[in-house]
CSV table of C-alpha atoms in Angstrom, one decimal:
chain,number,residue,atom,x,y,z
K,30,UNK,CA,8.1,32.7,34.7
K,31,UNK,CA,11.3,31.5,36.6
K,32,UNK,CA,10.0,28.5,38.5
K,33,UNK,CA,11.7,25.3,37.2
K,34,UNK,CA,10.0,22.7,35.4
K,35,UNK,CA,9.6,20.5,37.8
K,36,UNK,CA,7.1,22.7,39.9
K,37,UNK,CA,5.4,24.2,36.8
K,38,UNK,CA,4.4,21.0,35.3
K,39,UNK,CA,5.4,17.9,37.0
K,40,UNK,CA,3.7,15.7,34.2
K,41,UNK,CA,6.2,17.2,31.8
K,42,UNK,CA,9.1,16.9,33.9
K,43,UNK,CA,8.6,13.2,34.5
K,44,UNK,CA,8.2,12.2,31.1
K,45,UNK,CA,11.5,14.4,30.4
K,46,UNK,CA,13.6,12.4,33.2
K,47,UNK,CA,11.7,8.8,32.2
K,48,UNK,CA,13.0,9.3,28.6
K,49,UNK,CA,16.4,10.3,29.9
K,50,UNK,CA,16.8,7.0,32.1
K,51,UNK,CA,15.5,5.1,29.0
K,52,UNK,CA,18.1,6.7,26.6
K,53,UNK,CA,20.9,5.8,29.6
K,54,UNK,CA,19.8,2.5,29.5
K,55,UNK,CA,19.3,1.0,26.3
K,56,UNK,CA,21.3,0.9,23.4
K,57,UNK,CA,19.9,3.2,20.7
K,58,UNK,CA,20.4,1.0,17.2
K,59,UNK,CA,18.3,3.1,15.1
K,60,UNK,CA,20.4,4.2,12.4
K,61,UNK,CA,18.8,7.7,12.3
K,62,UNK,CA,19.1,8.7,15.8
K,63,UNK,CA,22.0,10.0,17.9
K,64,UNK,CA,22.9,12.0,20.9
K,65,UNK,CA,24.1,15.4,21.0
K,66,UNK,CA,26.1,17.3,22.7
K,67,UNK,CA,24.8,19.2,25.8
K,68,UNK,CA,26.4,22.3,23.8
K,69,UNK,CA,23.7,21.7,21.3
K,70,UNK,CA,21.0,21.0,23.9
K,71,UNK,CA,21.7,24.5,25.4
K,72,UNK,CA,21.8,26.2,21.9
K,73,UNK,CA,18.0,24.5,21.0
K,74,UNK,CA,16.7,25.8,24.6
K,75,UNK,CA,18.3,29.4,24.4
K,76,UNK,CA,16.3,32.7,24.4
K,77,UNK,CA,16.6,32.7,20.8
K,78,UNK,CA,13.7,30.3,20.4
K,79,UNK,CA,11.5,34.0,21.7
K,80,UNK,CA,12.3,35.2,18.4
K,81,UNK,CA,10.4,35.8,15.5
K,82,UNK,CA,12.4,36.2,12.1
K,83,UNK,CA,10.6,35.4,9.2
K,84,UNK,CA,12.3,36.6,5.9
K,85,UNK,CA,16.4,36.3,5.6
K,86,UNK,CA,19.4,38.1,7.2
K,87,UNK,CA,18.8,41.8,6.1
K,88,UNK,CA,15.7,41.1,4.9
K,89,UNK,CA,13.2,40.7,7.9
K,90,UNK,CA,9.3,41.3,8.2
K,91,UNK,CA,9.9,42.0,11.7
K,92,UNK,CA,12.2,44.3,14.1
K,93,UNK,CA,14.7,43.4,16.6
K,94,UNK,CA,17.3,41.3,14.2
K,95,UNK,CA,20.4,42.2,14.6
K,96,UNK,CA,21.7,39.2,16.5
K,97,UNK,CA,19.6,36.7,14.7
K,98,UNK,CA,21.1,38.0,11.4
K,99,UNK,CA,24.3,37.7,12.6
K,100,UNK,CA,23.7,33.8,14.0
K,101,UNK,CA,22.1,33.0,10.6
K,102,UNK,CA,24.8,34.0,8.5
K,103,UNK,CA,27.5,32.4,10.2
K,104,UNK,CA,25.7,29.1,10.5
K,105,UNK,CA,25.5,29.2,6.5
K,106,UNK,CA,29.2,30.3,6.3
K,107,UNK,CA,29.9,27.0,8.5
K,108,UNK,CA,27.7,24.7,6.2
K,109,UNK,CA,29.2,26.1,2.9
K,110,UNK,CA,32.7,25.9,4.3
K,111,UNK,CA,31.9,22.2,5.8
K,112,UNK,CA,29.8,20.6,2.8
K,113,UNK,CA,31.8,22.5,0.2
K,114,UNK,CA,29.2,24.5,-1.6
K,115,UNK,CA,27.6,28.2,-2.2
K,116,UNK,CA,24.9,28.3,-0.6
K,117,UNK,CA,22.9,27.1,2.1
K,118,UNK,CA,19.3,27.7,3.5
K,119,UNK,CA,19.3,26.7,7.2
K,120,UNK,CA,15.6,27.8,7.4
K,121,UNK,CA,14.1,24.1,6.9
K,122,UNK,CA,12.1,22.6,9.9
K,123,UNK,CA,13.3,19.2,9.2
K,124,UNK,CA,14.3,16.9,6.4
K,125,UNK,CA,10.4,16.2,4.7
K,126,UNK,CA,10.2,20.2,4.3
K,127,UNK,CA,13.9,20.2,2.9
K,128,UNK,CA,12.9,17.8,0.1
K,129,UNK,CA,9.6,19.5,-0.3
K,130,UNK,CA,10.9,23.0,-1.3
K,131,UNK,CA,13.8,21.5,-2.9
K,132,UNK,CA,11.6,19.8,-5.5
K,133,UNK,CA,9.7,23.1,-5.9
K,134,UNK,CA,12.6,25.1,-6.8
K,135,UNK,CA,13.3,23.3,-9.6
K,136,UNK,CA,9.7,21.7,-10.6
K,137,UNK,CA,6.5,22.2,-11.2
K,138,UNK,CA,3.5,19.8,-10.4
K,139,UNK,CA,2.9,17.1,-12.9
K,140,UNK,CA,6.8,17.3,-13.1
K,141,UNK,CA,9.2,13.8,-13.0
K,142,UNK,CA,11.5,13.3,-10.6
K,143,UNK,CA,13.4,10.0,-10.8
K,144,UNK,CA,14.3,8.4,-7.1
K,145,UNK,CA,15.3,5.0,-5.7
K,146,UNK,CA,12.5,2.4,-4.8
K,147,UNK,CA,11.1,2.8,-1.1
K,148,UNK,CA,11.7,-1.3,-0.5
K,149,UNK,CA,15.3,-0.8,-2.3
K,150,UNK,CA,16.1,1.6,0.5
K,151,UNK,CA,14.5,5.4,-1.0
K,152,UNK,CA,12.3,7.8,1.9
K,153,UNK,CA,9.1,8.1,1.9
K,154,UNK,CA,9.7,11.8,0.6
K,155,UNK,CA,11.2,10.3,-2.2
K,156,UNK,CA,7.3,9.4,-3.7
K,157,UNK,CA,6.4,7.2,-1.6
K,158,UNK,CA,2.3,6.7,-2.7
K,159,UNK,CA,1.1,8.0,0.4
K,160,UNK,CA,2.9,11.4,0.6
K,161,UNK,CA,1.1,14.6,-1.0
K,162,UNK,CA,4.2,14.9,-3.5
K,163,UNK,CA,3.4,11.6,-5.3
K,164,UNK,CA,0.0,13.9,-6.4
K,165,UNK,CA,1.7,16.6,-7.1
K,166,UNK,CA,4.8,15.3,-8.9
K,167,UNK,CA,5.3,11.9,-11.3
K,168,UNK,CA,8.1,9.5,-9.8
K,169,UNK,CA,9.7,7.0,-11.3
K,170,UNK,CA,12.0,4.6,-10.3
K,171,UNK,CA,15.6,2.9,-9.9
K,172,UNK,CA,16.9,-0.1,-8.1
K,173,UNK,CA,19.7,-2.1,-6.8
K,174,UNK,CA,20.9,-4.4,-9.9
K,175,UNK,CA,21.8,-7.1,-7.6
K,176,UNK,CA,20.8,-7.4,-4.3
K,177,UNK,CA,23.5,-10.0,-2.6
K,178,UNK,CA,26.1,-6.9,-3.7
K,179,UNK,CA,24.1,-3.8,-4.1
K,180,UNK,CA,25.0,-2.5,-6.9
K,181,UNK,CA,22.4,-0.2,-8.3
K,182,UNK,CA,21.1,-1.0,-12.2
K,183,UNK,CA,22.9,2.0,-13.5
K,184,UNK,CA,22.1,0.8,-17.2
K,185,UNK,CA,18.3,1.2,-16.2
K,186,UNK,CA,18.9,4.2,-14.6
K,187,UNK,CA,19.9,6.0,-17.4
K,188,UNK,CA,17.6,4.1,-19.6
K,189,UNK,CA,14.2,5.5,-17.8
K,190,UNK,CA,15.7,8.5,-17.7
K,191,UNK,CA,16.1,9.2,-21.1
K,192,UNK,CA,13.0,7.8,-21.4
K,193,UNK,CA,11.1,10.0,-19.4
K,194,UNK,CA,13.1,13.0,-19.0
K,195,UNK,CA,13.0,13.7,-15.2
K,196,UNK,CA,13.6,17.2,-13.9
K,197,UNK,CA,15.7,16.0,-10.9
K,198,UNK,CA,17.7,12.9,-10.3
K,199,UNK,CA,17.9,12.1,-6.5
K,200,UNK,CA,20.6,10.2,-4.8
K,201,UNK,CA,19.2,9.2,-1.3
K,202,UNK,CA,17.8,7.0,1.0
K,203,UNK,CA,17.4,5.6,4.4
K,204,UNK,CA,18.3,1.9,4.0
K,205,UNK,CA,21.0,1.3,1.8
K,206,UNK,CA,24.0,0.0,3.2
K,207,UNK,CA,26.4,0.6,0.2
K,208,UNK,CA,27.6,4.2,-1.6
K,209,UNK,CA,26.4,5.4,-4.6
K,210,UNK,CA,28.4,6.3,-7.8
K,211,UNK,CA,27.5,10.0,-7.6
K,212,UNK,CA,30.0,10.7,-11.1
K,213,UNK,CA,28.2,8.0,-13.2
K,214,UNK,CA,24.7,9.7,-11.6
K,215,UNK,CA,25.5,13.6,-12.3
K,216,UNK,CA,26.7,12.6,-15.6
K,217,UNK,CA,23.3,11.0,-16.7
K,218,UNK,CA,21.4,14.1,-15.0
K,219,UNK,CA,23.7,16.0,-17.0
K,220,UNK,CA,22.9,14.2,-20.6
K,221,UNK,CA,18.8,14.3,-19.9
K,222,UNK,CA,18.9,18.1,-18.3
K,223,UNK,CA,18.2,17.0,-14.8
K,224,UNK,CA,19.1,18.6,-11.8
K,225,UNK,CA,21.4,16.1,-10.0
K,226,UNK,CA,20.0,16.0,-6.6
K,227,UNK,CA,21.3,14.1,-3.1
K,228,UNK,CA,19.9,13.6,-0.4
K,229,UNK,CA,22.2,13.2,2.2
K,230,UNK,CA,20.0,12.8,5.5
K,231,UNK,CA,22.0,9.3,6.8
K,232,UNK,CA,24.9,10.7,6.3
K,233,UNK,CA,25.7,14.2,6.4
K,234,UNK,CA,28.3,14.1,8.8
K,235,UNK,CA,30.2,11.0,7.7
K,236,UNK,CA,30.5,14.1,4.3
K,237,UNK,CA,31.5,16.9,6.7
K,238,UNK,CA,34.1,14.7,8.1
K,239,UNK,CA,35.3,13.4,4.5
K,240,UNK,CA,35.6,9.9,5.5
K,241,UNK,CA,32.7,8.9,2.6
K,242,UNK,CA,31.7,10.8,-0.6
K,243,UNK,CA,30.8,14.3,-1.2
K,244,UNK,CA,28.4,14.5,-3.8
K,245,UNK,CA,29.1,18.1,-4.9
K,246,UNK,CA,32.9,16.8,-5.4
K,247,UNK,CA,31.0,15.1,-8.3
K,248,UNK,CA,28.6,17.7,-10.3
K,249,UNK,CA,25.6,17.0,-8.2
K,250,UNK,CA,23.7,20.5,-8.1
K,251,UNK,CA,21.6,20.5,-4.9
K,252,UNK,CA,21.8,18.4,-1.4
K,253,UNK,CA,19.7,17.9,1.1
K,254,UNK,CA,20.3,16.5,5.0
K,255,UNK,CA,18.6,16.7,8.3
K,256,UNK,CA,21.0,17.7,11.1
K,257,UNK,CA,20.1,15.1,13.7
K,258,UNK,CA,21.6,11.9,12.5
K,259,UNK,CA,25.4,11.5,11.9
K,260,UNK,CA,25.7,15.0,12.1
K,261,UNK,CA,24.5,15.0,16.1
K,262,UNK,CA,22.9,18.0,15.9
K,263,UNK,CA,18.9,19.0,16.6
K,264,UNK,CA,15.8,18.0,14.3
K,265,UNK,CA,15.8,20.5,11.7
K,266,UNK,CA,17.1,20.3,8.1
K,267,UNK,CA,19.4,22.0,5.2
K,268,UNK,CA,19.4,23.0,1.5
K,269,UNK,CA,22.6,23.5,-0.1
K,270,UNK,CA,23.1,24.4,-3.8
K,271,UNK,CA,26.2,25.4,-6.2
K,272,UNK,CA,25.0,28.5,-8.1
K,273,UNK,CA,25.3,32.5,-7.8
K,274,UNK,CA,24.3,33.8,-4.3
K,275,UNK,CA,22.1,36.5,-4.9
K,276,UNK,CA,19.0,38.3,-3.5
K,277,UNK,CA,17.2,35.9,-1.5
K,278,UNK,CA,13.8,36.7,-2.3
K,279,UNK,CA,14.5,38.1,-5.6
K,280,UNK,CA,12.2,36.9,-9.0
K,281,UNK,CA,14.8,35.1,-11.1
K,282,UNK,CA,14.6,32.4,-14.1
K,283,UNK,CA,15.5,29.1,-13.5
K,284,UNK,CA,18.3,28.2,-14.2
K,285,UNK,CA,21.1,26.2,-11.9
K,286,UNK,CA,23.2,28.9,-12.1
K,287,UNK,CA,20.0,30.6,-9.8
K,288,UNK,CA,19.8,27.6,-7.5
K,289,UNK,CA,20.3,29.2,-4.5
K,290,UNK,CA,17.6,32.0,-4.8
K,291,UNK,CA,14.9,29.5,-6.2
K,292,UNK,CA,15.8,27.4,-2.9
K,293,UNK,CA,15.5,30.2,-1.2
K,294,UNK,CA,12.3,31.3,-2.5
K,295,UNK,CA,10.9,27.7,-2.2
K,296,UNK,CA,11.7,27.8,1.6
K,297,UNK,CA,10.3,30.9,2.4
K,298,UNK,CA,7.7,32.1,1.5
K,299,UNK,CA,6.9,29.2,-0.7
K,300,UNK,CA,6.6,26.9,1.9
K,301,UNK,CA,7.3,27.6,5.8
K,302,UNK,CA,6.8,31.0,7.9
K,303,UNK,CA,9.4,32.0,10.5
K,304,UNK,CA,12.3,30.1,11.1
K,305,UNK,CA,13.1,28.4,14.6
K,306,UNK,CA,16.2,30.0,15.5
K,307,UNK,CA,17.2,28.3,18.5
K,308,UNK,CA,17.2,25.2,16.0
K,309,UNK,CA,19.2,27.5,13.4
K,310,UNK,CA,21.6,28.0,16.4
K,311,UNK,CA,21.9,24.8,17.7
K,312,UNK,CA,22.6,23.6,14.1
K,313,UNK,CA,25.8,26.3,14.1
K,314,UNK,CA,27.3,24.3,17.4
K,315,UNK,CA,26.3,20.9,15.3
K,316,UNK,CA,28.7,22.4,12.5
K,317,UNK,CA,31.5,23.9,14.2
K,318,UNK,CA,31.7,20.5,16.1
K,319,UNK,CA,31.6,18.7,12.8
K,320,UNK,CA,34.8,20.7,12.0
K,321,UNK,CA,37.0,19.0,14.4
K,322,UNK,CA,38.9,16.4,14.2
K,323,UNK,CA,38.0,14.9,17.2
K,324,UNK,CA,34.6,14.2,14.8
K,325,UNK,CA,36.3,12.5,11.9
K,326,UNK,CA,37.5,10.6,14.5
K,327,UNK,CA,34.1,9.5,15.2
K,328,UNK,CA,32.7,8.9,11.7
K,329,UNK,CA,35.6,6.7,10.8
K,330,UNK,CA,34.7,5.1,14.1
K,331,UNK,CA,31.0,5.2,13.0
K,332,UNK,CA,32.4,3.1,10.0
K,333,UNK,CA,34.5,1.0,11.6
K,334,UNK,CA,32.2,-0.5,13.6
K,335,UNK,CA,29.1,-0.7,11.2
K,336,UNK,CA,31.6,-3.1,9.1
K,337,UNK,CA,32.3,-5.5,12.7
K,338,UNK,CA,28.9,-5.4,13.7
K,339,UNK,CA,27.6,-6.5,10.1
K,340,UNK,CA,30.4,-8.9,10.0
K,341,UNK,CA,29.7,-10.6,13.5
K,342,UNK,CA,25.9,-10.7,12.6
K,343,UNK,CA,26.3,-12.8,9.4
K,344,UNK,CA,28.8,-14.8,11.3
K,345,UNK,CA,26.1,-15.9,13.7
K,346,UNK,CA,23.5,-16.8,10.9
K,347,UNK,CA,22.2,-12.9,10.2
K,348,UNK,CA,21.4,-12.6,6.4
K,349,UNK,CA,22.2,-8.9,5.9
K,350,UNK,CA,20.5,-7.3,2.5
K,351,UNK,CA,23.7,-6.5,0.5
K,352,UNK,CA,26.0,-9.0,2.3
K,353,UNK,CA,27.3,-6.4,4.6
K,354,UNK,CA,27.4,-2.2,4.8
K,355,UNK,CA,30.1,0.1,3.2
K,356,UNK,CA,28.3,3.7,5.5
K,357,UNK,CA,26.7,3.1,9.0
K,358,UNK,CA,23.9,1.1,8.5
K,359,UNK,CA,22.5,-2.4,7.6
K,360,UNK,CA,19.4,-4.1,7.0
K,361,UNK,CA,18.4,-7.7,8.8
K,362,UNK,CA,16.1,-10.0,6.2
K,363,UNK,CA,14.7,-11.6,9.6
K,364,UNK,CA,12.1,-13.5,7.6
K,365,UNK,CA,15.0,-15.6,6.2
K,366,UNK,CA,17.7,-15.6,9.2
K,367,UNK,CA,14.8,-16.2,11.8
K,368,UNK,CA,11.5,-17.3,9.8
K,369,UNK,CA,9.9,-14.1,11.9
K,370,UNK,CA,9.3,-10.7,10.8
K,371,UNK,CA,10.7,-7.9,11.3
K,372,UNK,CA,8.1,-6.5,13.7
K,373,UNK,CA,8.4,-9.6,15.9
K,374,UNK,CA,12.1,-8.9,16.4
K,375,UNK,CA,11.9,-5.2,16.4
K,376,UNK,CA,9.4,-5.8,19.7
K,377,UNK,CA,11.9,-8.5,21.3
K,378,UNK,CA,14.6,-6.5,21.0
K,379,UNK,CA,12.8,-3.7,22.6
K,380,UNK,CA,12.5,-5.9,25.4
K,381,UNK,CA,16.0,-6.2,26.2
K,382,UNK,CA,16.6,-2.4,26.0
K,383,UNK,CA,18.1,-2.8,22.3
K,384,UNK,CA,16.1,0.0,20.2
K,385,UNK,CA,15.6,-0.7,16.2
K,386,UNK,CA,13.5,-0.1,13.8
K,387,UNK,CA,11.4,-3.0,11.7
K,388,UNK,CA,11.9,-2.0,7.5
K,389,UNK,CA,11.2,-3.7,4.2
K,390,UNK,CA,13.8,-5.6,2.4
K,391,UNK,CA,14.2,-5.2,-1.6
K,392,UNK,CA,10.6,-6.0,-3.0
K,393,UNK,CA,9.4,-7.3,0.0
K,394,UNK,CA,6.4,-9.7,-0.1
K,395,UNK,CA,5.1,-8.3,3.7
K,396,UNK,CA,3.7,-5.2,4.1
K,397,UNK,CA,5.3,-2.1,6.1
K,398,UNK,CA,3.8,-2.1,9.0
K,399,UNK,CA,4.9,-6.2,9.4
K,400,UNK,CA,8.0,-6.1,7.0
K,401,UNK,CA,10.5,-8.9,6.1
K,402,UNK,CA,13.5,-7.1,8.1
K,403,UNK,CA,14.9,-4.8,10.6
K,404,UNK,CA,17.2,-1.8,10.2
K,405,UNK,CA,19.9,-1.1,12.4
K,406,UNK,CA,22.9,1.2,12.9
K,407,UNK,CA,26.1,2.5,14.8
K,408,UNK,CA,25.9,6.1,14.6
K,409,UNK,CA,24.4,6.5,18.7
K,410,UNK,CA,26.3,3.9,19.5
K,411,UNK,CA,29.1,5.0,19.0
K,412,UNK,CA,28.5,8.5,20.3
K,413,UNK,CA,28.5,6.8,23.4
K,414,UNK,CA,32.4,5.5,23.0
K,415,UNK,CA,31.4,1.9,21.8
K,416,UNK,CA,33.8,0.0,19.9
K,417,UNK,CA,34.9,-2.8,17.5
K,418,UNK,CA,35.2,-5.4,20.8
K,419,UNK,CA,31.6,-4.0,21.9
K,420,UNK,CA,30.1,-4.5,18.4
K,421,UNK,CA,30.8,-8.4,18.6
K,422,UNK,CA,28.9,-8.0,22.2
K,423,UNK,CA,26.1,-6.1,20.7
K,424,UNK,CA,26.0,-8.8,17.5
K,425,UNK,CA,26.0,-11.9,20.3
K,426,UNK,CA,23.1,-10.0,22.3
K,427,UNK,CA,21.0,-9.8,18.7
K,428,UNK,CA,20.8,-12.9,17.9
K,429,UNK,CA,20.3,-14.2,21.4
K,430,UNK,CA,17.4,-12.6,21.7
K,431,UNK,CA,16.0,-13.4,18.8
K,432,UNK,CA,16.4,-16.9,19.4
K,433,UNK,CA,15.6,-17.2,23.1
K,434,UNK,CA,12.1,-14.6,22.2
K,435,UNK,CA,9.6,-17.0,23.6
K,436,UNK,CA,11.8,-17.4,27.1
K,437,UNK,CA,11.0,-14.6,29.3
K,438,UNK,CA,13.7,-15.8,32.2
K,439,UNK,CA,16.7,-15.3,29.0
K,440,UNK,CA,15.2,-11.9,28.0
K,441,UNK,CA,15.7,-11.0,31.5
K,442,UNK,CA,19.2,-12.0,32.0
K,443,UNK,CA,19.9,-10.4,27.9
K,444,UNK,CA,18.4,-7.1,29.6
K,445,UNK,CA,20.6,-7.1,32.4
K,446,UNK,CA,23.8,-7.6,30.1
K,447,UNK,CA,22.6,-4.3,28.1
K,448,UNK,CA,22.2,-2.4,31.1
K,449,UNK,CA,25.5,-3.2,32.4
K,450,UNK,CA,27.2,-2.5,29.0
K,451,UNK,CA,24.9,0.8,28.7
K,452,UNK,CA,26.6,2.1,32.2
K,453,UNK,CA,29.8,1.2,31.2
K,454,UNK,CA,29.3,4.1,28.3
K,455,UNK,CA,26.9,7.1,29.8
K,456,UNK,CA,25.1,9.0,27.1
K,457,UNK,CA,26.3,12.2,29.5
């Protein structure tokens, strides 16, 4: 029971430190991954992960609670003080389940739900054809109006949805480089009788630390967010509504005002069993380091450098979708800066020890799994304490590999350069 890893199950323990070296090593670009803290790290592998708690604070199935109630309640005080709202379920197992009971709070199957275009930058939990909630629920869709600016066809929008009534509007998605009108959306949710919806995933902590929008500042009625991106905290998710807190597992109509028991409800026992507590409580160290200002420091940092490193990129011959990013991400249409795909640069760039992620462009003619572009980010980046100078770097390191792909002696040398930038920045 007390032996370390290592002499339990060397296997394991390798794999554990080879990931570690490759985290040191390369530069993480994926706009949905981060580091966190090694307060985090110890909250996800603390004895609470032994315990079982199915049900809600004061409401168990099981014996034994009285800490876990008490970590529970002050990780949803943290979220409702951080995210400005009046409830929040910290039960979900990761942002796809979040969705999932958020849409069966509110909805029945066979019900609409209106949601941006998967190649215009929506989730594939947003109805993607693929998913089990495209059979169970109708989605219709929105796009950008103009892709060279990104401004999304508001106009149509509100057209479809007075059109085909949708229970819940949903803000979201995880390649759009621009920020939504959240007023101009919760005020046509509001005309059709739609629940105004966001879901926040990319960037929940560029909210908590108030350097972008908060959608609840504008009407929206229910948000959802993973925990692990900007918010550099472990894989689980959140549901957070505006309503009257009441009995969490009581029968009640639905109405918004009831938001946060239907959510509640939804999550358990609608859809998941016990909670994972160690998550819950690594998710409380996530938040009350999201309340510092040390962190809004870092997500106007975050910022700050997504707008250099989209700048230096179309200054070396990078056609970004949208023309640049206004949050912490952008989107590469490789097909037209490189004549590749976005596979073939996702693979060279892997090469070289810089990680991202291929990704359709706005109606892209290539399928996913070979797309038109690549998605990119500086969240992790700039966890690690990169910068604007170290953007420009980064941007010159791009598009040299891409264009030297087919010499192996350059991809060396390129790797080399990102290894000596990684150990000038240490993930710990």
């Amino acid at each position: 029971m007390n032996e370390p890893i290592g002499k339990v199950d060397p296997v394991v323990a390798k794999l554990i430190e080879s990931e570690s070296k490759r985290q040191e090593e390369g530069l993480e670009l994926i706009p949905s991954e981060n580091y966190v803290s090694r307060a985090v790290l110890s909250a996800l592998g603390s004895v609470f992960t032994n315990k079982y708690s199915e049900g809600y604070p004061k409401r168990r199935y099981y014996g034994g609670q009285k800490y876990t109630d008490l970590l529970e309640t002050e990780v949803i005080n943290r979220a409702k003080t951080l995210f400005h709202c009046d409830h929040a379920n910290v039960q979900p197992l990761s942002g796809a389940p979040a969705n999932t009971a958020a849409y069966f709070a509110w909805c029945n199957p066979g019900d609409t739900i209106m949601a941006m275009d998967l190649t215009h930058g929506g989730h594939l939990t947003h109805g993607h054809p693929v998913t089990h909630l495209s059979r169970l629920f109708k989605f219709v869709r929105y796009k950008i109006k103009d892709i060279e600016t990104g401004e999304i066809d508001y106009d149509h929008l509100r057209d479809t949805a007075l059109m085909e009534r949708p229970k819940i509007i949903l803000a979201g998605y995880t390649s759009y480089p621009r920020n939504y009108n959240y007023k101009i959306m919760a005020d046509i949710a509001n005309e059709v009788g739609a629940v105004a919806m966001a879901d926040i995933a990319h960037i929940a902590g560029l909210i908590a630390a108030g350097v972008i929008d908060n959608p609840f500042d504008f009407g929206f009625h229910m948000v959802t967010t993973t925990t692990h991106k900007t918010l550099r905290g472990p894989r689980a998710g959140l549901i957070l509504t505006r309503g009257k807190v009441g009995n969490p597992l009581a029968k009640v109509k639905r109405t918004i005002e009831n938001l946060p028991t239907l959510v509640d409800r939804s999550v358990f026992p609608g859809l998941q069993g016990g909670p994972h507590m160690n998550a819950i409580a690594a998710i409380g160290v996530a938040l009350k380091e999201a309340s510092t200002k040390d962190f809004k420091v870092y997500a106007e940092q975050v910022i700050k450098n997504a707008k250099v490193l989209s700048t230096e990129l179309m200054s070396l011959g990078c056609k970004l979708v949208t023309n640049g990013t206004d949050n912490h991400l952008m989107v590469i249409d490789c097909v037209k800066s490189f004549e590749v795909d976005g596979k073939i640069v996702e693979d060279v760039l892997s090469k070289v020890g810089l990680n991202l992620n291929k990704n359709v462009v706005p109606d892209d003619p290539l399928p996913p799994y070979k797309p038109s572009g690549v998605r990119l980010g500086t969240p992790a980046m700039t966890t690690r304490g990169l910068k604007e100078f170290e953007m420009k770097e980064v941007a010159e390191l791009i598009v040299e590999s891409i264009n030297s792909r087919k010499n192996e002696t350059k991809l060396k040398a390129i790797k080399e350069e990102v290894t000596a930038l990684c150990k000038r920045f240490p993930v710990y």
